[in-house]
Short mmCIF file of C-alpha atoms in Angstrom, two decimals:
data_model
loop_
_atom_site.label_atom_id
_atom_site.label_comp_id
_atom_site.label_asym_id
_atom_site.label_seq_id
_atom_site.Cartn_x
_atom_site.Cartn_y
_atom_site.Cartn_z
CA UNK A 1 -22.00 14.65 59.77
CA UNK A 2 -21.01 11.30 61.20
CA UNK A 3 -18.49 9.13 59.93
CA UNK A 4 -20.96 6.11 59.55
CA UNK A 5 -23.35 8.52 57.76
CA UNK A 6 -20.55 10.11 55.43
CA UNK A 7 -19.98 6.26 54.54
CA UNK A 8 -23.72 5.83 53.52
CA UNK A 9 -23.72 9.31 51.69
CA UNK A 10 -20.82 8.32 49.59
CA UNK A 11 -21.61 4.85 48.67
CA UNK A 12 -25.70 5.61 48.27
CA UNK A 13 -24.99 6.09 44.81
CA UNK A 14 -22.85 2.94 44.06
CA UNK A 15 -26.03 0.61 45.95
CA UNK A 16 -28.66 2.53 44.03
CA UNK A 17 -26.09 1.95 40.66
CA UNK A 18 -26.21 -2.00 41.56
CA UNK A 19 -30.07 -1.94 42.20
CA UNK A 20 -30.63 -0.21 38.56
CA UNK A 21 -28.14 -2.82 36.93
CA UNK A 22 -29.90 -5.83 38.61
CA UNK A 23 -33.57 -4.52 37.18
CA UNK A 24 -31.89 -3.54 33.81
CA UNK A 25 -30.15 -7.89 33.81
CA UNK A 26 -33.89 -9.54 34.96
CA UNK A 27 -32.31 -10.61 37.74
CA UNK A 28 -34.53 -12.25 40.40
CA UNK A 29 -34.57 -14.18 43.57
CA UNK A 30 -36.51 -17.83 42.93
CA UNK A 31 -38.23 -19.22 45.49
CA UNK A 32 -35.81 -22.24 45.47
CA UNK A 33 -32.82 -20.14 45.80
CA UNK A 34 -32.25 -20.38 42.09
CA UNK A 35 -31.19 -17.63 39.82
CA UNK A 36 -33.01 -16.28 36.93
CA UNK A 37 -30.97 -16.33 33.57
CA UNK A 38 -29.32 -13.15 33.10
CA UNK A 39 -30.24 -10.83 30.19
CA UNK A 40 -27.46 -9.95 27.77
CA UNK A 41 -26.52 -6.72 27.82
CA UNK A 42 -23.20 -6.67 25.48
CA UNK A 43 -23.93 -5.22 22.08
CA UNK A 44 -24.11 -7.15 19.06
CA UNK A 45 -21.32 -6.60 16.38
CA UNK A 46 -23.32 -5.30 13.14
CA UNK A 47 -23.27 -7.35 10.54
CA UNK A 48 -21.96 -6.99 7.63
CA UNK A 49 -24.07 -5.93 4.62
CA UNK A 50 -25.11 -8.51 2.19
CA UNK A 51 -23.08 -8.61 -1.34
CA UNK A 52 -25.46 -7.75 -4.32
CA UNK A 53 -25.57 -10.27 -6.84
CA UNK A 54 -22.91 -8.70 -8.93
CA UNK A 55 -20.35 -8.13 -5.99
CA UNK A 56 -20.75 -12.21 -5.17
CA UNK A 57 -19.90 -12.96 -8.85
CA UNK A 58 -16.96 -10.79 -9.20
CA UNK A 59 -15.63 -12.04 -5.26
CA UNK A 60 -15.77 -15.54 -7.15
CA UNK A 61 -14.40 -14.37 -10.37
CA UNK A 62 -11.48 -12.99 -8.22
CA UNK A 63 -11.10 -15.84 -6.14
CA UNK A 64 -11.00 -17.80 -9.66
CA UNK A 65 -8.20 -15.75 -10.97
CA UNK A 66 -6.04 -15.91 -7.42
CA UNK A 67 -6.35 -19.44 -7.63
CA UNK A 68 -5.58 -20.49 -10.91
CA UNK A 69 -2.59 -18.38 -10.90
CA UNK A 70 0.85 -20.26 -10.20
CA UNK A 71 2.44 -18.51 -7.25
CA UNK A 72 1.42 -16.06 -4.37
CA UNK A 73 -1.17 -13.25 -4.89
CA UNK A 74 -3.29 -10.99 -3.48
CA UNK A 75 -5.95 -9.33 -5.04
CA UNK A 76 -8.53 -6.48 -3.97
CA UNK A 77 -10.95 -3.71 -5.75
CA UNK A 78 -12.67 -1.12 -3.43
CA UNK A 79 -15.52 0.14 -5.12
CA UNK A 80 -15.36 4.10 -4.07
CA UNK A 81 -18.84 5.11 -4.60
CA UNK A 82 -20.50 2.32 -2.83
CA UNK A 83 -17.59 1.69 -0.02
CA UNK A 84 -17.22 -1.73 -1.16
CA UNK A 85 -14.11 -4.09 -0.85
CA UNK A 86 -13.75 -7.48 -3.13
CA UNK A 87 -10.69 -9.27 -2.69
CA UNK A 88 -8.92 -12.59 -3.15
CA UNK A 89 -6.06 -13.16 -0.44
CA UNK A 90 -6.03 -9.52 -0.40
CA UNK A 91 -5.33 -9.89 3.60
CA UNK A 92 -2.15 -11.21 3.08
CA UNK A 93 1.33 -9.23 3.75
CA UNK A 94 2.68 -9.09 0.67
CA UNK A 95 6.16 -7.25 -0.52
CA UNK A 96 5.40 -3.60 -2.39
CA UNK A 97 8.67 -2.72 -3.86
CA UNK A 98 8.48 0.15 -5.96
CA UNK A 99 5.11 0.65 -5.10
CA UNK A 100 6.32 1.74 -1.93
CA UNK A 101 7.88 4.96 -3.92
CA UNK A 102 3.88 6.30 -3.39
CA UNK A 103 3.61 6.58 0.21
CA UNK A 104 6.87 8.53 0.09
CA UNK A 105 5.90 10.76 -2.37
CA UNK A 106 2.46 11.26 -0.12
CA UNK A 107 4.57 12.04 2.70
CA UNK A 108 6.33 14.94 0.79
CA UNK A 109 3.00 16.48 -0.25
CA UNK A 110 2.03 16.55 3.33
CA UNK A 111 4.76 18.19 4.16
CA UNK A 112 4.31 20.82 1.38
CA UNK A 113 1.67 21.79 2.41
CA UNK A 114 2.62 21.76 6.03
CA UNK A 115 5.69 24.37 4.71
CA UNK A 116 8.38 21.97 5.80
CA UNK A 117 9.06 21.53 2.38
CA UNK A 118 9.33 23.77 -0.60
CA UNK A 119 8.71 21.85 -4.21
CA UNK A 120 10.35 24.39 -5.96
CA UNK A 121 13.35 24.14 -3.59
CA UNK A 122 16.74 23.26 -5.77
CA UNK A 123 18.64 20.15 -5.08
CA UNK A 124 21.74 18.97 -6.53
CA UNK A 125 22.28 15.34 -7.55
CA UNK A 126 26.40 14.04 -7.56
CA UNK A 127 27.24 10.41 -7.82
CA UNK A 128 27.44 10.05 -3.80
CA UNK A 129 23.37 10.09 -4.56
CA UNK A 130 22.91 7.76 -6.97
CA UNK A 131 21.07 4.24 -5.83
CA UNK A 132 20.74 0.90 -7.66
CA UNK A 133 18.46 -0.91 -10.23
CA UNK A 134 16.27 1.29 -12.44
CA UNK A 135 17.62 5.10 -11.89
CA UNK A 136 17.30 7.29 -14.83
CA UNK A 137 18.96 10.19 -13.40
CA UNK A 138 22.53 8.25 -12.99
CA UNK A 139 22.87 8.65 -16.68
CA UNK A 140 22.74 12.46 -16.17
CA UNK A 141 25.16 12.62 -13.77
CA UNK A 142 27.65 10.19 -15.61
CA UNK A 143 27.75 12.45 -18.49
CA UNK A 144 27.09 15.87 -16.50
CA UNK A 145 29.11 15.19 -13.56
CA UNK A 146 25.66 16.62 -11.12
CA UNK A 147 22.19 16.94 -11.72
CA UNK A 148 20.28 20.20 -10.77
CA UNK A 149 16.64 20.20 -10.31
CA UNK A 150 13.79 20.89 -7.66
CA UNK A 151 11.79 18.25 -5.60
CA UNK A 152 8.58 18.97 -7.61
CA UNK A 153 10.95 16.73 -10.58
CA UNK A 154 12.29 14.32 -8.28
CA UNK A 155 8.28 13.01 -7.50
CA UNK A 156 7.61 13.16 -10.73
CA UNK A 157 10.20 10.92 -11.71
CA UNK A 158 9.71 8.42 -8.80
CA UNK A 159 6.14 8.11 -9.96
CA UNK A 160 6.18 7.61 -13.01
CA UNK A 161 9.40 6.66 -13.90
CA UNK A 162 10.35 5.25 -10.77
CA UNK A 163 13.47 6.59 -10.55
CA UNK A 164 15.19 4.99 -7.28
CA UNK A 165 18.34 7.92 -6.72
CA UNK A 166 14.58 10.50 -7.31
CA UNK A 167 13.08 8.80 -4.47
CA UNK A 168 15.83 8.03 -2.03
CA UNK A 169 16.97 11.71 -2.81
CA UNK A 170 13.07 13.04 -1.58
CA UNK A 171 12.98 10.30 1.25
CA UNK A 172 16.18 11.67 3.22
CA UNK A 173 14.64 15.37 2.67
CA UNK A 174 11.39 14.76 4.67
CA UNK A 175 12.99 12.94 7.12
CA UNK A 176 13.75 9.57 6.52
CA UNK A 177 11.78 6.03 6.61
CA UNK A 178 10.28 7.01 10.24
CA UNK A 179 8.44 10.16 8.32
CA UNK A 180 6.67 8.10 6.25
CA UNK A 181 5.41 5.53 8.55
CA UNK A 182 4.32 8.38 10.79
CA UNK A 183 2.05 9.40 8.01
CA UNK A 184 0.82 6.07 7.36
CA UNK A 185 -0.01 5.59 11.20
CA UNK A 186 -1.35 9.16 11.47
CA UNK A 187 -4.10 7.94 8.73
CA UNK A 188 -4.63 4.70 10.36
CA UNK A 189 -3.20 2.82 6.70
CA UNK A 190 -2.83 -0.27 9.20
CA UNK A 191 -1.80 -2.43 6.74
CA UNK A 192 0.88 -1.10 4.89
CA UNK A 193 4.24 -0.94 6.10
CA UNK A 194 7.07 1.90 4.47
CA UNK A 195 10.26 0.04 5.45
CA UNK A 196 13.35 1.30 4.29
CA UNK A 197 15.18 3.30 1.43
CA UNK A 198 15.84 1.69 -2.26
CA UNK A 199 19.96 1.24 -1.07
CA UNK A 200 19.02 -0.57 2.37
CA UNK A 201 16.51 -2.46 0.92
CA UNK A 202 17.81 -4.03 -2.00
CA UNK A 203 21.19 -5.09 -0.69
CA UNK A 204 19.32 -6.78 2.57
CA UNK A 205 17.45 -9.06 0.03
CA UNK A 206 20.47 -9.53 -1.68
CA UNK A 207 22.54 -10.74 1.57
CA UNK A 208 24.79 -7.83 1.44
CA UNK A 209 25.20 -4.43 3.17
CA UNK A 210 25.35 -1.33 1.30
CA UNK A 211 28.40 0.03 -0.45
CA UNK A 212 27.97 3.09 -2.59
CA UNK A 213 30.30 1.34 -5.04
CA UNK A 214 27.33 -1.01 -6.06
CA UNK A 215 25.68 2.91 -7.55
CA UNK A 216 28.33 2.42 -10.45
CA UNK A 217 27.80 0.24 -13.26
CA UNK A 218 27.03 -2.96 -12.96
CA UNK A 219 28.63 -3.45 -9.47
CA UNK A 220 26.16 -4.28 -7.28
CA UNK A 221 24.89 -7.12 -9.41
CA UNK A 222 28.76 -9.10 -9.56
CA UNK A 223 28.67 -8.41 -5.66
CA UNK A 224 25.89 -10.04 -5.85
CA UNK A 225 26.69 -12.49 -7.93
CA UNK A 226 28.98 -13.42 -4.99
CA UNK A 227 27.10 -14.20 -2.48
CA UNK A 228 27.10 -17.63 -1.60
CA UNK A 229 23.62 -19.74 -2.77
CA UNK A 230 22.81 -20.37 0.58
CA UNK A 231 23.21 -17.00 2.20
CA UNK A 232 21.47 -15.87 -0.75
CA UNK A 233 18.35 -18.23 -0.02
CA UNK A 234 18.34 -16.97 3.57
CA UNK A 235 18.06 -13.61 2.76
CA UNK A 236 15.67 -13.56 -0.21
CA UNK A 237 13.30 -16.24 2.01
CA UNK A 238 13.33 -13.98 5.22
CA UNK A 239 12.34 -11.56 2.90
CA UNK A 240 9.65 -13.11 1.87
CA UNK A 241 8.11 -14.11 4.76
CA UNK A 242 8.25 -11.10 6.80
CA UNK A 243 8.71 -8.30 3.97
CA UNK A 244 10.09 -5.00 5.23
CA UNK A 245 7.73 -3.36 2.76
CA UNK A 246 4.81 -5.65 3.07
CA UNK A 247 1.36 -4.79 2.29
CA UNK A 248 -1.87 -6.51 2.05
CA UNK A 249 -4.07 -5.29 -1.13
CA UNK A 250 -6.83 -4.72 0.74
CA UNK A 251 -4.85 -2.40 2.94
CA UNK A 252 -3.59 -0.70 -0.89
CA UNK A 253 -6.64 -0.65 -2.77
CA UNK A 254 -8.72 0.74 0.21
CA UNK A 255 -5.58 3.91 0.66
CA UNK A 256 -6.29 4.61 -2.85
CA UNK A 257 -10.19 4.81 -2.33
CA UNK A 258 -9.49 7.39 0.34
CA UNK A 259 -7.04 9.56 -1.46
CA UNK A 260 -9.79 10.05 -4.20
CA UNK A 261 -12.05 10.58 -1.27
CA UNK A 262 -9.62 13.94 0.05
CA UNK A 263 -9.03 11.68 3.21
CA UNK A 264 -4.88 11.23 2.87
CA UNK A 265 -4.53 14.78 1.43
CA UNK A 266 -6.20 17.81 0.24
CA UNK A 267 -8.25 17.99 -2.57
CA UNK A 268 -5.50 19.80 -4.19
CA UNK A 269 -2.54 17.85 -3.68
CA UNK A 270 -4.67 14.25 -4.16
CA UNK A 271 -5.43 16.01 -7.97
CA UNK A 272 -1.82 16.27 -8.14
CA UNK A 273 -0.69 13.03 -7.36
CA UNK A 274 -3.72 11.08 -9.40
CA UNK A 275 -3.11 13.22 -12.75
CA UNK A 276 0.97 12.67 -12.10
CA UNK A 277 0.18 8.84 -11.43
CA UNK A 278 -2.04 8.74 -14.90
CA UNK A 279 1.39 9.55 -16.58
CA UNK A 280 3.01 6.23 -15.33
CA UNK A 281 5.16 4.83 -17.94
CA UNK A 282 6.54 1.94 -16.25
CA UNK A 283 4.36 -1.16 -16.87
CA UNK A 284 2.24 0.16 -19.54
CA UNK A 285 0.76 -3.96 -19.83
CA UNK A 286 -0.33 -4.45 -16.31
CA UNK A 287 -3.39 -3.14 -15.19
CA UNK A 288 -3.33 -0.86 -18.11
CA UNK A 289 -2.74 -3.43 -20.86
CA UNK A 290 -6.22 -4.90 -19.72
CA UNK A 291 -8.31 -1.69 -19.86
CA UNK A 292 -11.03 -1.35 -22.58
CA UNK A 293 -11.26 1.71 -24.62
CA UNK A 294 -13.25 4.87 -22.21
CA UNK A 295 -11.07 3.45 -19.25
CA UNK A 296 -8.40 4.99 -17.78
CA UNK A 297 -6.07 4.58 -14.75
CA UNK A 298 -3.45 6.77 -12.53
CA UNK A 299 -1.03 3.37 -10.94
CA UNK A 300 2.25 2.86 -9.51
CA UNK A 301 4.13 -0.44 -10.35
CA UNK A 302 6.35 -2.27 -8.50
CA UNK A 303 8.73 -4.94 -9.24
CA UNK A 304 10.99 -7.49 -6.67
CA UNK A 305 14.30 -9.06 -7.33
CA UNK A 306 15.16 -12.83 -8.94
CA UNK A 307 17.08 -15.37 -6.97
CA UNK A 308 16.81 -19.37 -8.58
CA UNK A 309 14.12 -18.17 -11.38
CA UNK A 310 11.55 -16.69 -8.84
CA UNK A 311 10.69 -13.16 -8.09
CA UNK A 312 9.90 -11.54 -5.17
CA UNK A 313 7.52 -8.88 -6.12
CA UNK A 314 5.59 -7.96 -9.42
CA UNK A 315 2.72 -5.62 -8.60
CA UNK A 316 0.26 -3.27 -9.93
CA UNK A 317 -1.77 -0.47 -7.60
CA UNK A 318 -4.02 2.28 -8.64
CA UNK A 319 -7.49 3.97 -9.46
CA UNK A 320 -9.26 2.65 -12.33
CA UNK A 321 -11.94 4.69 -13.98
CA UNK A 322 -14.84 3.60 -15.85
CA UNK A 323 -16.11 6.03 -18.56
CA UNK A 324 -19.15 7.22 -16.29
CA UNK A 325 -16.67 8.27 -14.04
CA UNK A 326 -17.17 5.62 -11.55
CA UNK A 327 -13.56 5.15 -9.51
CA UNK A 328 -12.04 1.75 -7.68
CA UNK A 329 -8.87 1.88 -5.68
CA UNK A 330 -7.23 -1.64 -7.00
CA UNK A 331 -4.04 -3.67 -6.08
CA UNK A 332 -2.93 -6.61 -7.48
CA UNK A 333 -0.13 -8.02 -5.59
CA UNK A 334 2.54 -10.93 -6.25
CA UNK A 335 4.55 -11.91 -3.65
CA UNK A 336 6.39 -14.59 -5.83
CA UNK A 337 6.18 -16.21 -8.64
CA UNK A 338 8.29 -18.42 -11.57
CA UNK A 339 5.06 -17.74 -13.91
CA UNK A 340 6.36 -15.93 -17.25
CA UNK A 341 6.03 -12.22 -17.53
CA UNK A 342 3.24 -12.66 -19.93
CA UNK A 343 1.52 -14.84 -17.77
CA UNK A 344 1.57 -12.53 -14.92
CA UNK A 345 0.06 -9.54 -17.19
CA UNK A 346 -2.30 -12.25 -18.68
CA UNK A 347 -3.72 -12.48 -14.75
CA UNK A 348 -3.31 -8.51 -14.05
CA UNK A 349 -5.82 -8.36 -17.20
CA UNK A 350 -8.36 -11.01 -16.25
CA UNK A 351 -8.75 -8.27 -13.25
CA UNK A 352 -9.66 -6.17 -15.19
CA UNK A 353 -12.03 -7.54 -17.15
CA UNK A 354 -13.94 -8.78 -13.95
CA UNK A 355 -13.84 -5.46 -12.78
CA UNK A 356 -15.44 -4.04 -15.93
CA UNK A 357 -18.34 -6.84 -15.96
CA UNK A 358 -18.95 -5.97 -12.34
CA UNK A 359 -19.26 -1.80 -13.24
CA UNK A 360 -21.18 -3.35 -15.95
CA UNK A 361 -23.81 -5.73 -13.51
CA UNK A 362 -23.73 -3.65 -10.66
CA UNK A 363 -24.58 -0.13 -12.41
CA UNK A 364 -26.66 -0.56 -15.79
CA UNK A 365 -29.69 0.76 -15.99
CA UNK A 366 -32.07 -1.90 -16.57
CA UNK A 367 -34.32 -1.14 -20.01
CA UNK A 368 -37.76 0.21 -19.64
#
């Protein structure tokens, strides 16, 4: 074979490629040496499905609510059954806090399952352990001196009692923050970030580093109290703004439609974690405060720090669940706020009641 030949044979299928391309574009030679238009051949993004009627009145009735509340929220519902996400701001990056306690808790099932991690394995609790803020378990080991248990009772208690030393005692057992956001990117959960442990956390948003002296009494809260005003501001503002722990609600309340789906866990341990989130006692007039009788809910709460009379962080995340069984991963996030407590649950329940009007709209069976 000659070279020139070997040339034509191995380019004979690149012309006859351009030949079929030019036919497939309309492209044609005008006799005034102008060019035909060219025929699209990029594909069209679908478009998205139109709302029903009820779904457009509950997006406004959400929008409503976001709106006429006095501070930063974001708010979104994911309708399981139909695969269906309303939301008001819900695309913003908002700070978690404590709600943060359910990715790690996630991560541990995982890893149960996986065998890297026995539930029934004992662990001892001493006062090198213990965190900050809410931590039930630090009154145990005040008066006991240690606290023996097993890491099925540590998620318990960082669920629903959301025990900091329970979950900063599981997180450094599977591995650390970098554990947990390898789950999260594993499952593509794109818009949630993990962060860093209770200890590390709080103190940064504080303007301090950690000092295990802050575990004990009320210590952490007179270091606090000295940090300078403006340092203070610095750190509870960059905070804000780029939250180590951010979330969008959309990015929450969508997570929770999948882990009723199976797709975050197995069947098995997604039962687990939705029956131990239905025992939740923290924030019992959130979400749950809003619920009409026949409706129940399996949440995690989470709740920020004050500096000047604002917090950073009062949140509400879950599955709701109608009485005909119907399910809706739901978030309802503040980033910050100087609204009342009552105020903010006075919001969290005009959720709900949208929510319950749309089930009602969307689903009832029109009368013969």
């Amino acid at each position: 074979m000659t070279h020139a030949f070997r040339f034509l044979f191995l380019f004979l299928p690149i012309f006859a490629l351009a030949i079929l391309l030019m036919l497939a574009a309309g492209v044609t030679g005008d006799d005034d040496g102008g060019d035909a238009p060219l025929m699209s051949t990029v594909a069209q993004p679908a478009s998205e499905p139109a709302l029903s009627p009820a779904a457009r009145a509950f997006e406004r009735r959400l929008e409503e609510i976001a709106q006429g509340f006095d501070g930063e929220v974001g708010i979104a519902i994911t309708d399981v059954a139909a695969d269906r996400t309303i939301e008001a701001n819900g695309n913003e990056l908002l700070p978690q806090q404590s709600v943060s306690k359910l990715w790690v808790a996630m991560t541990a099932l995982h890893k149960a399952e996986e065998g890297d991690l026995d539930l029934m394995e004992p662990v001892v609790i001493g006062p090198q352990d213990l965190t900050l803020f809410y931590q039930p378990i630090r009154e145990i080991v005040r008066t006991r001196g240690s606290y023996r248990t097993d890491y099925a009772d540590l998620v318990e208690r960082a669920l629903t009692r959301s025990d900091n030393t329970a979950n900063d005692t599981i997180l450094r057992r599977i591995g650390g923050p970098e554990e947990v956001e390898e789950f999260l990117d594993d499952r593509n959960i794109d818009e949630v970030r993990f962060g860093a442990d209770e200890r590390t956390k709080q103190s940064a948003i504080a303007g301090l580093d950690w000092n295990q002296a802050y575990s004990r009494g009320n210590a952490f809260f007179e270091a606090r109290d000295g940090v300078p005003d403006t340092l203070r501001r610095v750190a509870f503002e960059g905070y804000l703004a780029d939250p180590v722990d951010g979330a969008t609600a959309v990015g929450i309340s969508e997570a929770m439609a999948r882990l009723v789906r199976g797709e975050l866990l197995s069947s098995l341990a997604s039962e687990f974690l939705l029956d131990t989130l239905e025992e939740t006692r923290s924030g019992p007039n959130r979400l749950k405060g809003g619920l009409p009788p026949g409706w129940s809910i399996a949440h995690k709460t989470g709740t920020g720090q004050f500096f000047d009379g604002e917090q950073s962080g009062y949140n509400d995340v879950g599955v709701i669940t109608s009485p005909a069984g119907r399910q809706y991963g739901i978030a309802v996030l503040i980033g910050r706020t100087r609204q009342p407590t009552p105020a903010r649950m006075a919001m969290m329940h005009e959720v709900v009641a949208a929510l319950v009007a749309y089930d009602e709209a969307e689903y009832s069976i029109p009368a013969a």
